[in-house]
Amino acid sequence: MLSKFFPHIQEKPLSERVQSRDAFIYLDRTMWSFGWTEPEKKRWDLHYKLWATFLTLLVFILLPISVCVEYIHRFKTFSAGEFLSSIQIGVNMFGNSFKSSFTMMGHKKIQKAKMSLDKLDKRCLRDEERSIVCRHVALGNLCYIFYHILYSTFLVTNFLSFIIKRIHAWRMYFPYVDSEKQFYISSIAEVILMGTAVFMDLCTDVCPLISMLMARCHISLLKQRLRNLRSEPGRTEDEYLQELTDCVRDHRLILDYVDALRSVLSGTIFVQFLLIGTVLGLSMINLMFFSTFSTGVGTAIFMFCVSMETFPFCYLCNMIIDDCQEMADSLFQSDWTSADRRYKSTLVYFLHNLQQPITLTAGGVFPICMQTNLTMVKLAFSVVTVVKQFNLAEKFQ
């Protein structure tokens, strides 16, 4: 059903030319609409930069200021539920400004990484390899559509659950607009601004996931090539050596691809790790003590969205670490015992490099893996435990 509206989520036949960079099609379109990439025609370069500057000022600076001013201006009118619903989004919004900045400023590095993918695609000659690339490209686009639907569901659900009760969903300050007398005008302005911020957040969350998904795609292809080394009888030692050398080049290209993305991913995930415990903790307090059924649904979806910002990516990083070990095992288990001295010396050098896993760190501090993710999530439960032990929620009801 979805493939009728989004054809790139369906695996393409081998008769069509598919590149690894095609996994970013939907993501690139959204990033282009925010001014994070480059215009298709140079004559629109100035207009495009002005549009990017306008959105950057609006979402990264003016929107957080608007939320803060509303806290100061109308703090006494907030109910506990309204305040928590607003503050959980507000904290995430500040983090989103930093995350989006890393992604926006890392555009050239992302483009450089895609050039490494183009070189890796040239090695996919067999139908089996091209089929794996097609499958991962479709999966990458499907990831974007899944997140888009998920984030849109939160936006719509949260907005409707509050507006039915004639309550502002996010409470923002707009000059010369009385949010009570002009309720619907201010509410529509809120949902437009929040929608822009949410879809910017979507780009920063999906970009690392698709990037490492395509890295794992080519790691899987390299594993297969390593298993097949020296498996074709009748070839000369020079041909076997060239085959091994090509695998060394593939591994180097994969490392270059990850290194190009490293600084972008490191900053983005670092901010998210700092946010996840606090944001989930506030959301759980709101859900357990202050939410009604309608507002609770929106809060639950928001919590799921926040969890999905790091969990799939961390899980993928763990899988890549395991793949690196499997690559080393595949090379060692290949038929190298009867090879000549040149082949064996190259193999020893390559085996040493393969034994160094491809790992990422968040801000150069936290290793990006499931263990770190779970540690950060535990902070949310600690926040809730403190609130329950001191009966803090009852004092605000």
Coordinates of N, CA, C and O in Angstrom, one line a residue, residues 107-220:
H107 N 27.0 18.8 6.1 CA 26.5 18.4 4.8 C 27.7 18.0 3.8 O 27.6 17.0 3.1
K108 N 28.7 18.8 3.8 CA 29.8 18.4 2.9 C 30.5 17.1 3.3 O 30.9 16.4 2.4
K109 N 30.6 16.8 4.6 CA 31.1 15.5 5.0 C 30.2 14.4 4.6 O 30.7 13.3 4.2
I110 N 28.9 14.6 4.6 CA 28.0 13.6 4.2 C 28.1 13.3 2.7 O 28.1 12.2 2.3
Q111 N 28.3 14.4 1.9 CA 28.5 14.2 0.5 C 29.8 13.5 0.2 O 29.8 12.7 -0.7
K112 N 30.8 13.8 1.0 CA 32.1 13.1 0.8 C 31.9 11.6 1.1 O 32.5 10.8 0.4
A113 N 31.2 11.3 2.1 CA 30.9 9.9 2.4 C 30.2 9.2 1.3 O 30.5 8.0 1.0
K114 N 29.2 9.9 0.7 CA 28.5 9.3 -0.4 C 29.4 8.9 -1.6 O 29.1 8.0 -2.4
M115 N 30.4 9.7 -1.8 CA 31.4 9.4 -2.9 C 32.1 8.1 -2.6 O 32.4 7.3 -3.5
S116 N 32.4 7.8 -1.3 CA 33.0 6.5 -1.0 C 32.0 5.4 -1.3 O 32.4 4.3 -1.7
L117 N 30.7 5.6 -1.1 CA 29.6 4.6 -1.4 C 29.6 4.4 -2.9 O 29.5 3.2 -3.3
D118 N 29.8 5.4 -3.7 CA 29.8 5.3 -5.2 C 30.9 4.4 -5.6 O 30.8 3.5 -6.5
K119 N 32.1 4.5 -5.0 CA 33.3 3.7 -5.3 C 33.0 2.2 -4.9 O 33.4 1.3 -5.6
L120 N 32.3 2.0 -3.7 CA 32.0 0.7 -3.3 C 31.0 0.0 -4.2 O 31.0 -1.2 -4.4
D121 N 30.1 0.8 -4.7 CA 29.1 0.3 -5.7 C 29.7 -0.3 -6.9 O 29.2 -1.3 -7.5
K122 N 30.8 0.2 -7.3 CA 31.5 -0.3 -8.6 C 32.0 -1.7 -8.4 O 32.2 -2.4 -9.4
R123 N 32.2 -2.1 -7.2 CA 32.6 -3.5 -6.9 C 31.5 -4.5 -6.9 O 31.7 -5.7 -6.9
C124 N 30.2 -4.0 -6.9 CA 29.1 -4.9 -6.9 C 28.8 -5.3 -8.4 O 28.0 -4.7 -9.0
L125 N 29.4 -6.4 -8.8 CA 29.2 -6.9 -10.2 C 28.3 -8.0 -10.3 O 27.5 -8.1 -11.3
R126 N 28.2 -8.9 -9.3 CA 27.4 -10.1 -9.4 C 25.9 -9.7 -9.0 O 25.7 -8.8 -8.2
D127 N 25.0 -10.4 -9.6 CA 23.5 -10.1 -9.3 C 23.2 -10.3 -7.8 O 22.4 -9.5 -7.3
E128 N 23.9 -11.2 -7.2 CA 23.6 -11.4 -5.7 C 24.0 -10.2 -4.9 O 23.3 -9.7 -4.0
E129 N 25.2 -9.6 -5.3 CA 25.6 -8.4 -4.6 C 24.7 -7.2 -4.9 O 24.4 -6.4 -4.0
R130 N 24.3 -7.0 -6.1 CA 23.5 -5.9 -6.5 C 22.1 -6.0 -5.8 O 21.5 -5.0 -5.4
S131 N 21.6 -7.3 -5.6 CA 20.4 -7.5 -4.9 C 20.4 -7.1 -3.5 O 19.5 -6.5 -2.9
I132 N 21.6 -7.3 -2.8 CA 21.7 -6.9 -1.4 C 21.7 -5.4 -1.3 O 21.1 -4.8 -0.4
V133 N 22.4 -4.7 -2.3 CA 22.4 -3.3 -2.3 C 21.0 -2.7 -2.5 O 20.5 -1.8 -1.7
C134 N 20.2 -3.3 -3.4 CA 18.8 -2.9 -3.6 C 18.0 -3.1 -2.4 O 17.1 -2.2 -2.1
R135 N 18.2 -4.2 -1.7 CA 17.4 -4.5 -0.5 C 17.7 -3.4 0.6 O 16.8 -2.9 1.3
H136 N 19.0 -3.1 0.8 CA 19.3 -2.1 1.8 C 18.9 -0.7 1.5 O 18.5 0.1 2.3
V137 N 18.9 -0.4 0.2 CA 18.5 0.9 -0.3 C 17.0 1.1 0.0 O 16.5 2.1 0.5
A138 N 16.2 0.1 -0.3 CA 14.8 0.1 0.0 C 14.5 0.2 1.5 O 13.6 0.9 2.0
L139 N 15.3 -0.5 2.3 CA 15.2 -0.5 3.8 C 15.5 0.9 4.3 O 14.8 1.4 5.3
G140 N 16.5 1.5 3.7 CA 16.9 2.9 4.2 C 15.8 3.9 4.0 O 15.4 4.7 4.9
N141 N 15.1 3.8 2.8 CA 14.0 4.7 2.5 C 12.8 4.3 3.4 O 12.0 5.2 3.8
L142 N 12.6 3.0 3.6 CA 11.5 2.6 4.5 C 11.7 3.2 5.9 O 10.7 3.5 6.6
C143 N 13.0 3.2 6.4 CA 13.2 3.7 7.7 C 12.8 5.2 7.8 O 12.2 5.6 8.8
Y144 N 13.1 6.0 6.7 CA 12.7 7.4 6.7 C 11.2 7.5 6.8 O 10.6 8.3 7.6
I145 N 10.4 6.7 6.0 CA 9.0 6.8 5.9 C 8.4 6.4 7.3 O 7.4 7.0 7.8
F146 N 9.0 5.3 7.9 CA 8.5 4.9 9.2 C 8.6 6.0 10.2 O 7.7 6.3 11.0
Y147 N 9.8 6.6 10.3 CA 10.0 7.7 11.2 C 9.1 8.9 10.9 O 8.6 9.6 11.8
H148 N 8.9 9.2 9.6 CA 8.0 10.3 9.2 C 6.6 10.1 9.7 O 6.0 11.0 10.3
I149 N 6.1 8.9 9.5 CA 4.7 8.6 10.0 C 4.7 8.6 11.5 O 3.7 9.2 12.1
L150 N 5.7 8.1 12.2 CA 5.7 8.1 13.7 C 5.7 9.5 14.2 O 4.9 9.8 15.1
Y151 N 6.6 10.3 13.7 CA 6.7 11.7 14.2 C 5.4 12.5 13.9 O 5.0 13.4 14.7
S152 N 4.9 12.3 12.7 CA 3.6 13.0 12.3 C 2.5 12.5 13.2 O 1.6 13.4 13.6
T153 N 2.5 11.3 13.6 CA 1.4 10.8 14.5 C 1.5 11.5 15.8 O 0.5 11.9 16.4
F154 N 2.7 11.6 16.4 CA 2.9 12.4 17.6 C 2.4 13.8 17.5 O 1.6 14.3 18.3
L155 N 2.8 14.5 16.4 CA 2.4 15.9 16.2 C 0.9 16.1 16.2 O 0.3 16.9 16.9
V156 N 0.2 15.2 15.4 CA -1.2 15.4 15.2 C -2.0 14.9 16.5 O -2.9 15.6 16.9
T157 N -1.5 13.8 17.1 CA -2.2 13.3 18.3 C -2.1 14.3 19.4 O -3.1 14.6 20.1
N158 N -0.9 14.8 19.6 CA -0.7 15.7 20.7 C -1.5 17.0 20.5 O -2.1 17.6 21.5
F159 N -1.5 17.5 19.3 CA -2.2 18.8 19.0 C -3.7 18.6 19.2 O -4.3 19.4 19.9
L160 N -4.3 17.5 18.7 CA -5.7 17.3 18.8 C -6.2 17.1 20.2 O -7.2 17.5 20.6
S161 N -5.3 16.3 21.0 CA -5.7 16.0 22.3 C -5.9 17.2 23.2 O -6.6 17.2 24.2
F162 N -5.1 18.2 22.9 CA -5.1 19.5 23.7 C -6.2 20.5 23.2 O -6.9 21.1 23.9
I163 N -6.2 20.6 21.8 CA -7.1 21.6 21.3 C -8.6 21.2 21.5 O -9.4 22.1 21.6
I164 N -8.9 19.9 21.6 CA -10.3 19.5 21.9 C -10.7 20.1 23.3 O -11.9 20.5 23.5
K165 N -9.8 20.2 24.2 CA -10.1 20.8 25.5 C -9.8 22.3 25.6 O -9.9 22.9 26.6
R166 N -9.6 22.9 24.4 CA -9.2 24.3 24.3 C -8.1 24.6 25.2 O -8.1 25.6 26.0
I167 N -7.0 23.9 25.1 CA -5.8 24.1 25.8 C -4.6 24.1 24.8 O -4.6 23.3 23.8
H168 N -3.7 25.0 25.0 CA -2.5 25.0 24.1 C -1.6 23.8 24.3 O -1.3 23.4 25.4
A169 N -1.3 23.2 23.2 CA -0.5 22.0 23.2 C 1.0 22.2 23.7 O 1.6 21.4 24.4
W170 N 1.5 23.4 23.2 CA 3.0 23.6 23.5 C 3.2 25.0 24.2 O 4.4 25.3 24.6
R171 N 2.3 25.9 24.2 CA 2.4 27.1 24.9 C 3.6 27.9 24.5 O 4.7 27.9 25.1
M172 N 3.5 28.7 23.4 CA 4.5 29.6 22.9 C 4.0 31.0 23.0 O 2.8 31.3 22.9
Y173 N 5.0 31.9 23.1 CA 4.7 33.3 23.2 C 4.8 34.0 21.8 O 5.8 33.8 21.1
F174 N 3.8 34.7 21.3 CA 3.8 35.4 20.1 C 3.4 36.9 20.4 O 2.4 37.2 21.0
P175 N 4.3 37.8 20.0 CA 4.1 39.2 20.2 C 2.8 39.7 19.6 O 2.5 39.2 18.4
Y176 N 2.1 40.5 20.2 CA 0.8 41.1 19.7 C -0.3 40.1 19.5 O -1.2 40.4 18.8
V177 N -0.1 38.9 20.0 CA -1.2 37.9 19.9 C -1.6 37.4 21.3 O -0.7 36.9 22.1
D178 N -2.9 37.6 21.6 CA -3.4 37.2 22.9 C -3.8 35.7 22.8 O -4.7 35.3 22.0
S179 N -3.0 34.8 23.4 CA -3.2 33.4 23.2 C -4.5 32.9 23.7 O -5.0 31.8 23.2
E180 N -5.2 33.6 24.6 CA -6.5 33.2 25.0 C -7.6 33.7 24.2 O -8.5 32.9 23.8
K181 N -7.6 35.0 23.8 CA -8.6 35.5 22.9 C -8.5 35.1 21.5 O -9.5 34.9 20.8
Q182 N -7.3 34.9 21.0 CA -7.0 34.4 19.7 C -6.5 33.0 19.7 O -5.4 32.7 19.2
F183 N -7.2 32.2 20.4 CA -6.8 30.8 20.7 C -6.4 30.0 19.4 O -5.3 29.4 19.3
Y184 N -7.3 30.0 18.4 CA -7.1 29.1 17.3 C -6.0 29.7 16.4 O -5.2 28.9 15.8
I185 N -5.8 31.0 16.3 CA -4.7 31.6 15.5 C -3.4 31.2 16.1 O -2.5 30.7 15.4
S186 N -3.3 31.3 17.4 CA -2.0 31.0 18.1 C -1.7 29.5 18.1 O -0.6 29.1 18.0
S187 N -2.8 28.7 18.2 CA -2.6 27.2 18.1 C -2.1 26.8 16.7 O -1.3 25.9 16.6
I188 N -2.7 27.4 15.7 CA -2.2 27.0 14.3 C -0.8 27.4 14.1 O 0.0 26.7 13.6
A189 N -0.4 28.6 14.6 CA 1.0 29.1 14.6 C 1.9 28.1 15.3 O 3.0 27.8 14.9
E190 N 1.4 27.6 16.5 CA 2.2 26.7 17.3 C 2.5 25.4 16.5 O 3.6 24.9 16.5
V191 N 1.4 24.8 15.9 CA 1.6 23.5 15.3 C 2.5 23.6 14.0 O 3.2 22.7 13.7
I192 N 2.4 24.8 13.3 CA 3.3 25.0 12.2 C 4.7 25.0 12.6 O 5.6 24.4 12.0
L193 N 5.0 25.8 13.6 CA 6.4 25.9 14.1 C 6.9 24.6 14.7 O 8.0 24.2 14.4
M194 N 6.0 24.0 15.5 CA 6.4 22.7 16.1 C 6.6 21.6 15.0 O 7.5 20.8 15.1
G195 N 5.8 21.7 14.0 CA 5.9 20.7 12.9 C 7.3 20.9 12.2 O 7.9 19.9 11.8
T196 N 7.7 22.1 12.0 CA 9.0 22.4 11.3 C 10.1 21.8 12.2 O 11.0 21.2 11.7
A197 N 10.0 22.1 13.5 CA 11.1 21.6 14.4 C 11.1 20.1 14.5 O 12.2 19.5 14.5
V198 N 9.9 19.5 14.5 CA 9.8 18.0 14.6 C 10.4 17.4 13.3 O 11.2 16.4 13.4
F199 N 10.2 17.9 12.1 CA 10.7 17.3 10.9 C 12.2 17.6 10.8 O 12.9 16.8 10.1
M200 N 12.7 18.7 11.3 CA 14.1 18.9 11.4 C 14.8 17.8 12.3 O 15.8 17.3 12.0
D201 N 14.1 17.6 13.4 CA 14.6 16.5 14.4 C 14.6 15.2 13.7 O 15.4 14.3 13.9
L202 N 13.6 14.9 12.8 CA 13.5 13.7 12.1 C 14.7 13.5 11.2 O 15.3 12.4 11.1
C203 N 15.1 14.6 10.5 CA 16.3 14.5 9.7 C 17.6 14.1 10.5 O 18.4 13.2 10.0
T204 N 17.7 14.7 11.6 CA 18.9 14.5 12.4 C 18.9 13.1 13.0 O 20.0 12.5 13.3
D205 N 17.7 12.5 13.2 CA 17.6 11.1 13.8 C 17.8 10.0 12.7 O 18.3 9.0 13.0
V206 N 17.3 10.3 11.6 CA 17.3 9.3 10.5 C 18.6 9.2 9.8 O 19.1 8.2 9.3
C207 N 19.3 10.4 9.6 CA 20.5 10.4 8.9 C 21.6 9.5 9.4 O 22.2 8.7 8.7
P208 N 21.9 9.4 10.8 CA 22.8 8.4 11.3 C 22.4 7.0 11.0 O 23.2 6.1 10.7
L209 N 21.1 6.7 11.1 CA 20.6 5.4 11.0 C 20.8 4.9 9.6 O 21.3 3.8 9.3
I210 N 20.4 5.6 8.6 CA 20.6 5.2 7.2 C 22.0 5.1 6.8 O 22.5 4.2 6.1
S211 N 22.8 6.1 7.3 CA 24.3 6.1 7.0 C 25.0 4.8 7.4 O 25.7 4.2 6.7
M212 N 24.7 4.4 8.7 CA 25.3 3.2 9.2 C 24.7 1.9 8.6 O 25.3 0.9 8.5
L213 N 23.4 2.0 8.2 CA 22.8 0.9 7.5 C 23.5 0.6 6.2 O 23.7 -0.6 5.9
M214 N 23.9 1.6 5.5 CA 24.6 1.4 4.2 C 26.0 0.9 4.4 O 26.6 0.2 3.6
A215 N 26.6 1.4 5.6 CA 27.9 0.9 5.9 C 27.8 -0.6 6.2 O 28.7 -1.4 5.7
R216 N 26.8 -1.1 6.9 CA 26.7 -2.5 7.2 C 26.4 -3.3 5.9 O 26.8 -4.5 5.8
C217 N 25.7 -2.7 5.0 CA 25.4 -3.3 3.7 C 26.7 -3.7 3.0 O 26.9 -4.9 2.6
H218 N 27.7 -2.8 3.0 CA 28.9 -3.1 2.3 C 29.9 -3.9 3.1 O 30.7 -4.6 2.6
I219 N 29.7 -3.9 4.4 CA 30.5 -4.8 5.3 C 30.0 -6.2 5.0 O 30.8 -7.2 4.9
S220 N 28.7 -6.4 4.9 CA 28.1 -7.8 4.6 C 28.6 -8.3 3.2 O 29.0 -9.5 3.1

